[in-house]
Amino acid sequence: MAKIILVANWKNHPTSLFEAKSLLKELGKAKDTYKKLRLFIAPPLPYVEEVRLRSKSFSNLASQDFPLVTSGSRTGLVTPDILKSFGIKAAIIGHSELRVLGETNKMVALKLKTALTSGISPFICVGEKSRDQDGEHFNFLRHELKLSLSTLSRRSDLSKLAIVYEPVWAIGKKAKDAAGPEELTQTIIFIRKVLADIFGREKALKIPILYGGSVEPTNAKALLAKTGVRGFLVGHVSLDVSAFKEIARSLVI
Ligand code: PGA
């Protein structure tokens, strides 16, 4: 069975390289656990080289975004070749914290295409802002998924693609505010169905769906066991080394 994917999304933390180094030192103490998973660390870009050097025996590197364009002179952009030369293997694309600043589904779809062409695994984030009794959020999700994946077709090679369901209402809170096993199961089935409509059932079944939004040691194991997710994207708790280690341990089967 494929290894469980665990992504540490450091966002814009910690606030200094000094702190990043000590975080990595602590993380390294549980490397035997991480090796049983597919761990990705997505640090702020200036820390990438340090993270690479200190975690290469137990982790892969991911970027927190991906450029819209690849070549030419691009002031301010870090293009795929540079990312790859630092050993970056995956990219979080379409995170709600970038969508809220103006990233559109169309931009996500273009970044996704560029990532695949560059040999980078895209982790495509989708998720509704809120839920309602009428299930309107399912329409939102279907729409967001279809448009975000619109640069791909049934013929595309999807072996590197993963979807991350990150409901905005669950991000940055506590485990009690995260999606519960029942609602997550329902949503994973729904996402899988939309993927099957786009790519066909056989291909859809192979795409890993991860969950992100207040994953903590207290809910990770149950969410993994009961919902059909194949891993997690962890934000604030990825900076709390002992809690993060506990999550990792709970996912090792
Ligand atoms: P959280 O963030 O784990 O802090 O909720 C998840 C994310 O935004 O990637």
PDB file of C-alpha atoms and ligand atoms in Angstrom:
ATOM      1  CA  MET A   1       0.000   0.000   0.000  1.00  0.00           C
ATOM      2  CA  ALA A   2       1.211   3.535  -0.784  1.00  0.00           C
ATOM      3  CA  LYS A   3       2.717   5.407   2.129  1.00  0.00           C
ATOM      4  CA  ILE A   4       0.563   7.980   3.922  1.00  0.00           C
ATOM      5  CA  ILE A   5       1.411  11.543   2.849  1.00  0.00           C
ATOM      6  CA  LEU A   6       2.092  14.119   5.552  1.00  0.00           C
ATOM      7  CA  VAL A   7       2.781  17.719   4.571  1.00  0.00           C
ATOM      8  CA  ALA A   8       4.161  20.228   7.088  1.00  0.00           C
ATOM      9  CA  ASN A   9       2.981  23.598   5.820  1.00  0.00           C
ATOM     10  CA  TRP A  10       5.115  26.053   7.768  1.00  0.00           C
ATOM     11  CA  LYS A  11       3.403  29.034   6.061  1.00  0.00           C
ATOM     12  CA  ASN A  12       5.390  32.182   6.980  1.00  0.00           C
ATOM     13  CA  HIS A  13       6.897  30.628  10.145  1.00  0.00           C
ATOM     14  CA  PRO A  14       9.116  30.485  12.082  1.00  0.00           C
ATOM     15  CA  THR A  15      10.178  34.097  11.943  1.00  0.00           C
ATOM     16  CA  SER A  16      13.934  33.493  11.826  1.00  0.00           C
ATOM     17  CA  LEU A  17      16.393  31.065  10.301  1.00  0.00           C
ATOM     18  CA  PHE A  18      17.769  30.469  13.772  1.00  0.00           C
ATOM     19  CA  GLU A  19      14.380  29.137  14.920  1.00  0.00           C
ATOM     20  CA  ALA A  20      13.995  27.109  11.743  1.00  0.00           C
ATOM     21  CA  LYS A  21      17.288  25.376  12.471  1.00  0.00           C
ATOM     22  CA  SER A  22      16.285  24.411  15.978  1.00  0.00           C
ATOM     23  CA  LEU A  23      12.900  23.189  14.718  1.00  0.00           C
ATOM     24  CA  LEU A  24      14.706  20.958  12.221  1.00  0.00           C
ATOM     25  CA  LYS A  25      17.051  19.648  14.876  1.00  0.00           C
ATOM     26  CA  GLU A  26      14.106  18.595  17.036  1.00  0.00           C
ATOM     27  CA  LEU A  27      12.211  17.147  14.081  1.00  0.00           C
ATOM     28  CA  GLY A  28      15.205  15.024  13.099  1.00  0.00           C
ATOM     29  CA  LYS A  29      14.985  13.152  16.395  1.00  0.00           C
ATOM     30  CA  ALA A  30      11.927  11.288  15.077  1.00  0.00           C
ATOM     31  CA  LYS A  31      13.320  10.534  11.642  1.00  0.00           C
ATOM     32  CA  ASP A  32      12.632   6.798  11.888  1.00  0.00           C
ATOM     33  CA  THR A  33       8.931   7.562  12.190  1.00  0.00           C
ATOM     34  CA  TYR A  34       8.940  10.018   9.287  1.00  0.00           C
ATOM     35  CA  LYS A  35      10.661   7.502   7.043  1.00  0.00           C
ATOM     36  CA  LYS A  36       7.589   5.287   7.302  1.00  0.00           C
ATOM     37  CA  LEU A  37       5.509   8.081   5.769  1.00  0.00           C
ATOM     38  CA  ARG A  38       5.942  10.349   2.746  1.00  0.00           C
ATOM     39  CA  LEU A  39       6.783  13.482   4.667  1.00  0.00           C
ATOM     40  CA  PHE A  40       7.032  16.834   2.882  1.00  0.00           C
ATOM     41  CA  ILE A  41       8.199  20.024   4.543  1.00  0.00           C
ATOM     42  CA  ALA A  42       6.988  23.232   2.894  1.00  0.00           C
ATOM     43  CA  PRO A  43       9.067  26.006   4.500  1.00  0.00           C
ATOM     44  CA  PRO A  44       9.286  29.701   3.634  1.00  0.00           C
ATOM     45  CA  LEU A  45      11.519  29.753   0.531  1.00  0.00           C
ATOM     46  CA  PRO A  46      14.537  31.479   2.119  1.00  0.00           C
ATOM     47  CA  TYR A  47      14.888  28.497   4.476  1.00  0.00           C
ATOM     48  CA  VAL A  48      14.753  25.884   1.744  1.00  0.00           C
ATOM     49  CA  GLU A  49      18.452  25.116   1.493  1.00  0.00           C
ATOM     50  CA  GLU A  50      18.822  24.759   5.250  1.00  0.00           C
ATOM     51  CA  VAL A  51      15.763  22.504   5.399  1.00  0.00           C
ATOM     52  CA  ARG A  52      17.127  20.418   2.535  1.00  0.00           C
ATOM     53  CA  LEU A  53      20.470  19.906   4.252  1.00  0.00           C
ATOM     54  CA  ARG A  54      18.997  19.079   7.635  1.00  0.00           C
ATOM     55  CA  SER A  55      16.077  16.875   6.613  1.00  0.00           C
ATOM     56  CA  LYS A  56      17.119  15.085   3.450  1.00  0.00           C
ATOM     57  CA  SER A  57      17.339  11.696   5.178  1.00  0.00           C
ATOM     58  CA  PHE A  58      13.709  11.741   6.296  1.00  0.00           C
ATOM     59  CA  SER A  59      11.744  14.316   4.318  1.00  0.00           C
ATOM     60  CA  ASN A  60      11.015  15.752   0.888  1.00  0.00           C
ATOM     61  CA  LEU A  61      10.723  19.417   0.086  1.00  0.00           C
ATOM     62  CA  ALA A  62       7.612  21.206  -1.132  1.00  0.00           C
ATOM     63  CA  SER A  63       7.002  24.823  -2.054  1.00  0.00           C
ATOM     64  CA  GLN A  64       3.974  26.685  -0.733  1.00  0.00           C
ATOM     65  CA  ASP A  65       3.090  28.054  -4.151  1.00  0.00           C
ATOM     66  CA  PHE A  66       4.138  27.700  -7.767  1.00  0.00           C
ATOM     67  CA  PRO A  67       4.872  30.306 -10.430  1.00  0.00           C
ATOM     68  CA  LEU A  68       2.315  31.005 -13.106  1.00  0.00           C
ATOM     69  CA  VAL A  69       4.975  31.396 -15.778  1.00  0.00           C
ATOM     70  CA  THR A  70       8.165  29.496 -16.269  1.00  0.00           C
ATOM     71  CA  SER A  71      10.727  31.213 -18.404  1.00  0.00           C
ATOM     72  CA  GLY A  72      11.946  34.651 -19.414  1.00  0.00           C
ATOM     73  CA  SER A  73      12.969  37.423 -17.041  1.00  0.00           C
ATOM     74  CA  ARG A  74      10.510  37.398 -14.136  1.00  0.00           C
ATOM     75  CA  THR A  75      11.316  39.847 -11.376  1.00  0.00           C
ATOM     76  CA  GLY A  76      10.027  38.543  -8.065  1.00  0.00           C
ATOM     77  CA  LEU A  77       9.279  35.011  -9.234  1.00  0.00           C
ATOM     78  CA  VAL A  78      11.075  31.837  -8.301  1.00  0.00           C
ATOM     79  CA  THR A  79      10.711  29.723 -11.418  1.00  0.00           C
ATOM     80  CA  PRO A  80      10.433  25.900 -11.578  1.00  0.00           C
ATOM     81  CA  ASP A  81      14.054  25.323 -12.573  1.00  0.00           C
ATOM     82  CA  ILE A  82      15.256  27.142  -9.471  1.00  0.00           C
ATOM     83  CA  LEU A  83      12.800  25.278  -7.254  1.00  0.00           C
ATOM     84  CA  LYS A  84      13.919  21.962  -8.728  1.00  0.00           C
ATOM     85  CA  SER A  85      17.592  22.783  -8.322  1.00  0.00           C
ATOM     86  CA  PHE A  86      16.962  23.054  -4.560  1.00  0.00           C
ATOM     87  CA  GLY A  87      15.380  19.610  -4.540  1.00  0.00           C
ATOM     88  CA  ILE A  88      11.746  20.719  -4.396  1.00  0.00           C
ATOM     89  CA  LYS A  89       9.561  17.786  -5.390  1.00  0.00           C
ATOM     90  CA  ALA A  90       6.036  19.082  -4.768  1.00  0.00           C
ATOM     91  CA  ALA A  91       4.066  22.320  -4.633  1.00  0.00           C
ATOM     92  CA  ILE A  92       1.012  23.348  -2.646  1.00  0.00           C
ATOM     93  CA  ILE A  93      -1.179  25.147  -5.184  1.00  0.00           C
ATOM     94  CA  GLY A  94      -4.409  27.059  -4.599  1.00  0.00           C
ATOM     95  CA  HIS A  95      -4.152  27.416  -0.829  1.00  0.00           C
ATOM     96  CA  SER A  96      -7.091  29.446   0.475  1.00  0.00           C
ATOM     97  CA  GLU A  97      -4.687  31.996   1.990  1.00  0.00           C
ATOM     98  CA  LEU A  98      -3.536  32.814  -1.569  1.00  0.00           C
ATOM     99  CA  ARG A  99      -6.994  32.532  -3.107  1.00  0.00           C
ATOM    100  CA  VAL A 100      -8.217  35.191  -0.682  1.00  0.00           C
ATOM    101  CA  LEU A 101      -5.530  37.520  -2.068  1.00  0.00           C
ATOM    102  CA  GLY A 102      -6.856  37.101  -5.594  1.00  0.00           C
ATOM    103  CA  GLU A 103      -5.654  33.765  -6.891  1.00  0.00           C
ATOM    104  CA  THR A 104      -8.363  32.435  -9.210  1.00  0.00           C
ATOM    105  CA  ASN A 105      -9.291  28.916 -10.258  1.00  0.00           C
ATOM    106  CA  LYS A 106      -7.860  29.735 -13.664  1.00  0.00           C
ATOM    107  CA  MET A 107      -4.498  30.649 -12.143  1.00  0.00           C
ATOM    108  CA  VAL A 108      -4.561  27.451 -10.094  1.00  0.00           C
ATOM    109  CA  ALA A 109      -5.253  25.427 -13.242  1.00  0.00           C
ATOM    110  CA  LEU A 110      -2.336  27.052 -15.078  1.00  0.00           C
ATOM    111  CA  LYS A 111       0.054  26.561 -12.154  1.00  0.00           C
ATOM    112  CA  LEU A 112      -1.045  22.937 -11.945  1.00  0.00           C
ATOM    113  CA  LYS A 113      -0.270  22.376 -15.612  1.00  0.00           C
ATOM    114  CA  THR A 114       3.121  24.050 -15.303  1.00  0.00           C
ATOM    115  CA  ALA A 115       3.971  22.013 -12.214  1.00  0.00           C
ATOM    116  CA  LEU A 116       3.192  18.736 -13.979  1.00  0.00           C
ATOM    117  CA  THR A 117       5.192  19.775 -17.037  1.00  0.00           C
ATOM    118  CA  SER A 118       8.102  20.598 -14.725  1.00  0.00           C
ATOM    119  CA  GLY A 119       7.922  17.216 -12.990  1.00  0.00           C
ATOM    120  CA  ILE A 120       6.697  18.699  -9.692  1.00  0.00           C
ATOM    121  CA  SER A 121       3.841  17.008  -7.786  1.00  0.00           C
ATOM    122  CA  PRO A 122       0.955  19.465  -7.423  1.00  0.00           C
ATOM    123  CA  PHE A 123      -1.058  19.361  -4.206  1.00  0.00           C
ATOM    124  CA  ILE A 124      -4.216  21.190  -5.297  1.00  0.00           C
ATOM    125  CA  CYS A 125      -6.127  22.785  -2.422  1.00  0.00           C
ATOM    126  CA  VAL A 126      -9.890  23.201  -2.553  1.00  0.00           C
ATOM    127  CA  GLY A 127     -12.440  23.923   0.133  1.00  0.00           C
ATOM    128  CA  GLU A 128     -15.571  25.871   0.884  1.00  0.00           C
ATOM    129  CA  LYS A 129     -15.651  28.927   3.135  1.00  0.00           C
ATOM    130  CA  SER A 130     -18.685  27.719   5.046  1.00  0.00           C
ATOM    131  CA  ARG A 131     -21.222  24.907   5.153  1.00  0.00           C
ATOM    132  CA  ASP A 132     -24.992  25.181   5.039  1.00  0.00           C
ATOM    133  CA  GLN A 133     -27.973  22.900   5.609  1.00  0.00           C
ATOM    134  CA  ASP A 134     -28.901  22.897   1.912  1.00  0.00           C
ATOM    135  CA  GLY A 135     -25.563  21.444   0.834  1.00  0.00           C
ATOM    136  CA  GLU A 136     -24.740  24.479  -1.313  1.00  0.00           C
ATOM    137  CA  HIS A 137     -21.081  23.959  -0.385  1.00  0.00           C
ATOM    138  CA  PHE A 138     -21.058  20.811  -2.534  1.00  0.00           C
ATOM    139  CA  ASN A 139     -21.898  22.921  -5.593  1.00  0.00           C
ATOM    140  CA  PHE A 140     -19.112  25.300  -4.642  1.00  0.00           C
ATOM    141  CA  LEU A 141     -16.659  22.424  -4.281  1.00  0.00           C
ATOM    142  CA  ARG A 142     -17.639  20.849  -7.592  1.00  0.00           C
ATOM    143  CA  HIS A 143     -17.206  24.174  -9.367  1.00  0.00           C
ATOM    144  CA  GLU A 144     -13.857  24.915  -7.695  1.00  0.00           C
ATOM    145  CA  LEU A 145     -12.522  21.446  -8.459  1.00  0.00           C
ATOM    146  CA  LYS A 146     -13.633  21.455 -12.085  1.00  0.00           C
ATOM    147  CA  LEU A 147     -12.141  24.867 -12.808  1.00  0.00           C
ATOM    148  CA  SER A 148      -8.954  24.282 -10.828  1.00  0.00           C
ATOM    149  CA  LEU A 149      -8.321  21.077 -12.789  1.00  0.00           C
ATOM    150  CA  SER A 150      -9.480  22.455 -16.139  1.00  0.00           C
ATOM    151  CA  THR A 151      -6.037  22.262 -17.762  1.00  0.00           C
ATOM    152  CA  LEU A 152      -6.067  18.464 -17.412  1.00  0.00           C
ATOM    153  CA  SER A 153      -7.998  15.848 -19.330  1.00  0.00           C
ATOM    154  CA  ARG A 154      -8.730  12.126 -19.260  1.00  0.00           C
ATOM    155  CA  ARG A 155      -5.536  11.621 -21.214  1.00  0.00           C
ATOM    156  CA  SER A 156      -3.288  13.509 -18.764  1.00  0.00           C
ATOM    157  CA  ASP A 157      -0.736  11.679 -16.652  1.00  0.00           C
ATOM    158  CA  LEU A 158      -2.162  12.161 -13.158  1.00  0.00           C
ATOM    159  CA  SER A 159       0.339  10.027 -11.277  1.00  0.00           C
ATOM    160  CA  LYS A 160       1.832  13.037  -9.468  1.00  0.00           C
ATOM    161  CA  LEU A 161      -1.449  14.814  -8.659  1.00  0.00           C
ATOM    162  CA  ALA A 162      -2.962  14.997  -5.164  1.00  0.00           C
ATOM    163  CA  ILE A 163      -6.033  16.905  -4.005  1.00  0.00           C
ATOM    164  CA  VAL A 164      -6.099  18.556  -0.584  1.00  0.00           C
ATOM    165  CA  TYR A 165      -9.523  19.219   0.879  1.00  0.00           C
ATOM    166  CA  GLU A 166      -9.055  22.232   3.139  1.00  0.00           C
ATOM    167  CA  PRO A 167     -12.342  23.745   4.264  1.00  0.00           C
ATOM    168  CA  VAL A 168     -11.583  27.356   5.062  1.00  0.00           C
ATOM    169  CA  TRP A 169     -13.798  27.236   8.165  1.00  0.00           C
ATOM    170  CA  ALA A 170     -11.542  24.578   9.716  1.00  0.00           C
ATOM    171  CA  ILE A 171      -8.144  26.187   9.143  1.00  0.00           C
ATOM    172  CA  GLY A 172      -6.095  27.507  12.053  1.00  0.00           C
ATOM    173  CA  LYS A 173      -8.464  26.349  14.790  1.00  0.00           C
ATOM    174  CA  LYS A 174      -8.548  23.432  17.213  1.00  0.00           C
ATOM    175  CA  ALA A 175      -9.247  19.762  16.486  1.00  0.00           C
ATOM    176  CA  LYS A 176     -12.794  20.169  17.810  1.00  0.00           C
ATOM    177  CA  ASP A 177     -13.466  22.690  15.015  1.00  0.00           C
ATOM    178  CA  ALA A 178     -11.998  20.505  12.255  1.00  0.00           C
ATOM    179  CA  ALA A 179     -14.134  18.441   9.915  1.00  0.00           C
ATOM    180  CA  GLY A 180     -15.424  15.425  11.819  1.00  0.00           C
ATOM    181  CA  PRO A 181     -15.082  11.868  10.474  1.00  0.00           C
ATOM    182  CA  GLU A 182     -18.648  11.758   9.172  1.00  0.00           C
ATOM    183  CA  GLU A 183     -18.677  15.012   7.262  1.00  0.00           C
ATOM    184  CA  LEU A 184     -15.160  14.347   5.984  1.00  0.00           C
ATOM    185  CA  THR A 185     -16.156  10.894   4.710  1.00  0.00           C
ATOM    186  CA  GLN A 186     -19.109  12.425   2.867  1.00  0.00           C
ATOM    187  CA  THR A 187     -16.932  15.102   1.317  1.00  0.00           C
ATOM    188  CA  ILE A 188     -14.179  12.705   0.278  1.00  0.00           C
ATOM    189  CA  ILE A 189     -16.770  10.538  -1.488  1.00  0.00           C
ATOM    190  CA  PHE A 190     -18.122  13.639  -3.179  1.00  0.00           C
ATOM    191  CA  ILE A 191     -14.672  14.806  -4.327  1.00  0.00           C
ATOM    192  CA  ARG A 192     -13.874  11.325  -5.617  1.00  0.00           C
ATOM    193  CA  LYS A 193     -17.128  11.387  -7.603  1.00  0.00           C
ATOM    194  CA  VAL A 194     -16.290  14.748  -9.176  1.00  0.00           C
ATOM    195  CA  LEU A 195     -12.824  13.424 -10.040  1.00  0.00           C
ATOM    196  CA  ALA A 196     -14.455  10.367 -11.624  1.00  0.00           C
ATOM    197  CA  ASP A 197     -16.710  12.635 -13.728  1.00  0.00           C
ATOM    198  CA  ILE A 198     -13.646  14.483 -14.985  1.00  0.00           C
ATOM    199  CA  PHE A 199     -11.083  11.716 -15.395  1.00  0.00           C
ATOM    200  CA  GLY A 200     -13.018   8.440 -15.300  1.00  0.00           C
ATOM    201  CA  ARG A 201     -13.418   6.122 -12.338  1.00  0.00           C
ATOM    202  CA  GLU A 202     -10.204   4.171 -12.687  1.00  0.00           C
ATOM    203  CA  LYS A 203      -7.970   7.231 -12.730  1.00  0.00           C
ATOM    204  CA  ALA A 204      -9.978   9.001 -10.040  1.00  0.00           C
ATOM    205  CA  LEU A 205      -9.508   6.152  -7.592  1.00  0.00           C
ATOM    206  CA  LYS A 206      -5.743   6.521  -7.811  1.00  0.00           C
ATOM    207  CA  ILE A 207      -5.604  10.235  -6.958  1.00  0.00           C
ATOM    208  CA  PRO A 208      -4.749  10.670  -3.261  1.00  0.00           C
ATOM    209  CA  ILE A 209      -7.069  13.015  -1.392  1.00  0.00           C
ATOM    210  CA  LEU A 210      -5.551  14.657   1.677  1.00  0.00           C
ATOM    211  CA  TYR A 211      -7.226  16.695   4.390  1.00  0.00           C
ATOM    212  CA  GLY A 212      -6.033  19.934   5.981  1.00  0.00           C
ATOM    213  CA  GLY A 213      -7.631  22.115   8.643  1.00  0.00           C
ATOM    214  CA  SER A 214      -6.791  21.809  12.341  1.00  0.00           C
ATOM    215  CA  VAL A 215      -5.245  18.361  12.226  1.00  0.00           C
ATOM    216  CA  GLU A 216      -3.878  17.557  15.666  1.00  0.00           C
ATOM    217  CA  PRO A 217      -2.676  14.455  17.532  1.00  0.00           C
ATOM    218  CA  THR A 218      -6.207  14.006  18.867  1.00  0.00           C
ATOM    219  CA  ASN A 219      -7.981  13.702  15.500  1.00  0.00           C
ATOM    220  CA  ALA A 220      -5.401  12.541  12.920  1.00  0.00           C
ATOM    221  CA  LYS A 221      -5.654   8.801  13.526  1.00  0.00           C
ATOM    222  CA  ALA A 222      -9.456   8.678  13.523  1.00  0.00           C
ATOM    223  CA  LEU A 223      -9.684  10.824  10.391  1.00  0.00           C
ATOM    224  CA  LEU A 224      -7.236   8.532   8.622  1.00  0.00           C
ATOM    225  CA  ALA A 225      -8.960   5.351   9.723  1.00  0.00           C
ATOM    226  CA  LYS A 226     -12.539   6.373   9.032  1.00  0.00           C
ATOM    227  CA  THR A 227     -12.704   8.714   6.062  1.00  0.00           C
ATOM    228  CA  GLY A 228     -10.757   7.556   3.013  1.00  0.00           C
ATOM    229  CA  VAL A 229      -8.150  10.339   3.172  1.00  0.00           C
ATOM    230  CA  ARG A 230      -4.613   9.288   2.307  1.00  0.00           C
ATOM    231  CA  GLY A 231      -2.782  11.887   4.324  1.00  0.00           C
ATOM    232  CA  PHE A 232      -2.798  15.361   5.819  1.00  0.00           C
ATOM    233  CA  LEU A 233      -1.566  18.868   5.321  1.00  0.00           C
ATOM    234  CA  VAL A 234      -0.736  20.272   8.733  1.00  0.00           C
ATOM    235  CA  GLY A 235      -0.341  23.997   9.341  1.00  0.00           C
ATOM    236  CA  HIS A 236       0.170  25.464  12.811  1.00  0.00           C
ATOM    237  CA  VAL A 237       0.777  22.126  14.546  1.00  0.00           C
ATOM    238  CA  SER A 238       3.704  21.422  12.190  1.00  0.00           C
ATOM    239  CA  LEU A 239       5.611  24.054  14.192  1.00  0.00           C
ATOM    240  CA  ASP A 240       4.958  22.261  17.459  1.00  0.00           C
ATOM    241  CA  VAL A 241       7.515  19.486  17.161  1.00  0.00           C
ATOM    242  CA  SER A 242       6.199  17.160  19.846  1.00  0.00           C
ATOM    243  CA  ALA A 243       2.595  17.409  18.614  1.00  0.00           C
ATOM    244  CA  PHE A 244       3.731  16.946  15.030  1.00  0.00           C
ATOM    245  CA  LYS A 245       5.721  13.853  15.968  1.00  0.00           C
ATOM    246  CA  GLU A 246       2.654  12.481  17.722  1.00  0.00           C
ATOM    247  CA  ILE A 247       0.596  12.998  14.569  1.00  0.00           C
ATOM    248  CA  ALA A 248       3.258  11.218  12.514  1.00  0.00           C
ATOM    249  CA  ARG A 249       3.392   8.295  14.946  1.00  0.00           C
ATOM    250  CA  SER A 250      -0.382   7.946  14.920  1.00  0.00           C
ATOM    251  CA  LEU A 251      -0.333   7.588  11.114  1.00  0.00           C
ATOM    252  CA  VAL A 252       2.221   4.817  10.971  1.00  0.00           C
ATOM    253  CA  ILE A 253       0.302   1.616  10.472  1.00  0.00           C
TER     254      ILE A 253
HETATM  255  P1  PGA B   1      -3.929  24.424  10.090  1.00  0.00           P
HETATM  256  O1  PGA B   1      -3.621  24.876   8.591  1.00  0.00           O
HETATM  257  O2  PGA B   1      -3.383  23.032  10.266  1.00  0.00           O
HETATM  258  O3  PGA B   1      -3.210  25.456  10.892  1.00  0.00           O
HETATM  259  O4  PGA B   1      -5.400  24.464  10.249  1.00  0.00           O
HETATM  260  C1  PGA B   1      -3.736  24.036   7.522  1.00  0.00           C
HETATM  261  C2  PGA B   1      -3.376  24.822   6.295  1.00  0.00           C
HETATM  262  O5  PGA B   1      -3.817  25.973   6.151  1.00  0.00           O
HETATM  263  O6  PGA B   1      -2.621  24.347   5.443  1.00  0.00           O
END
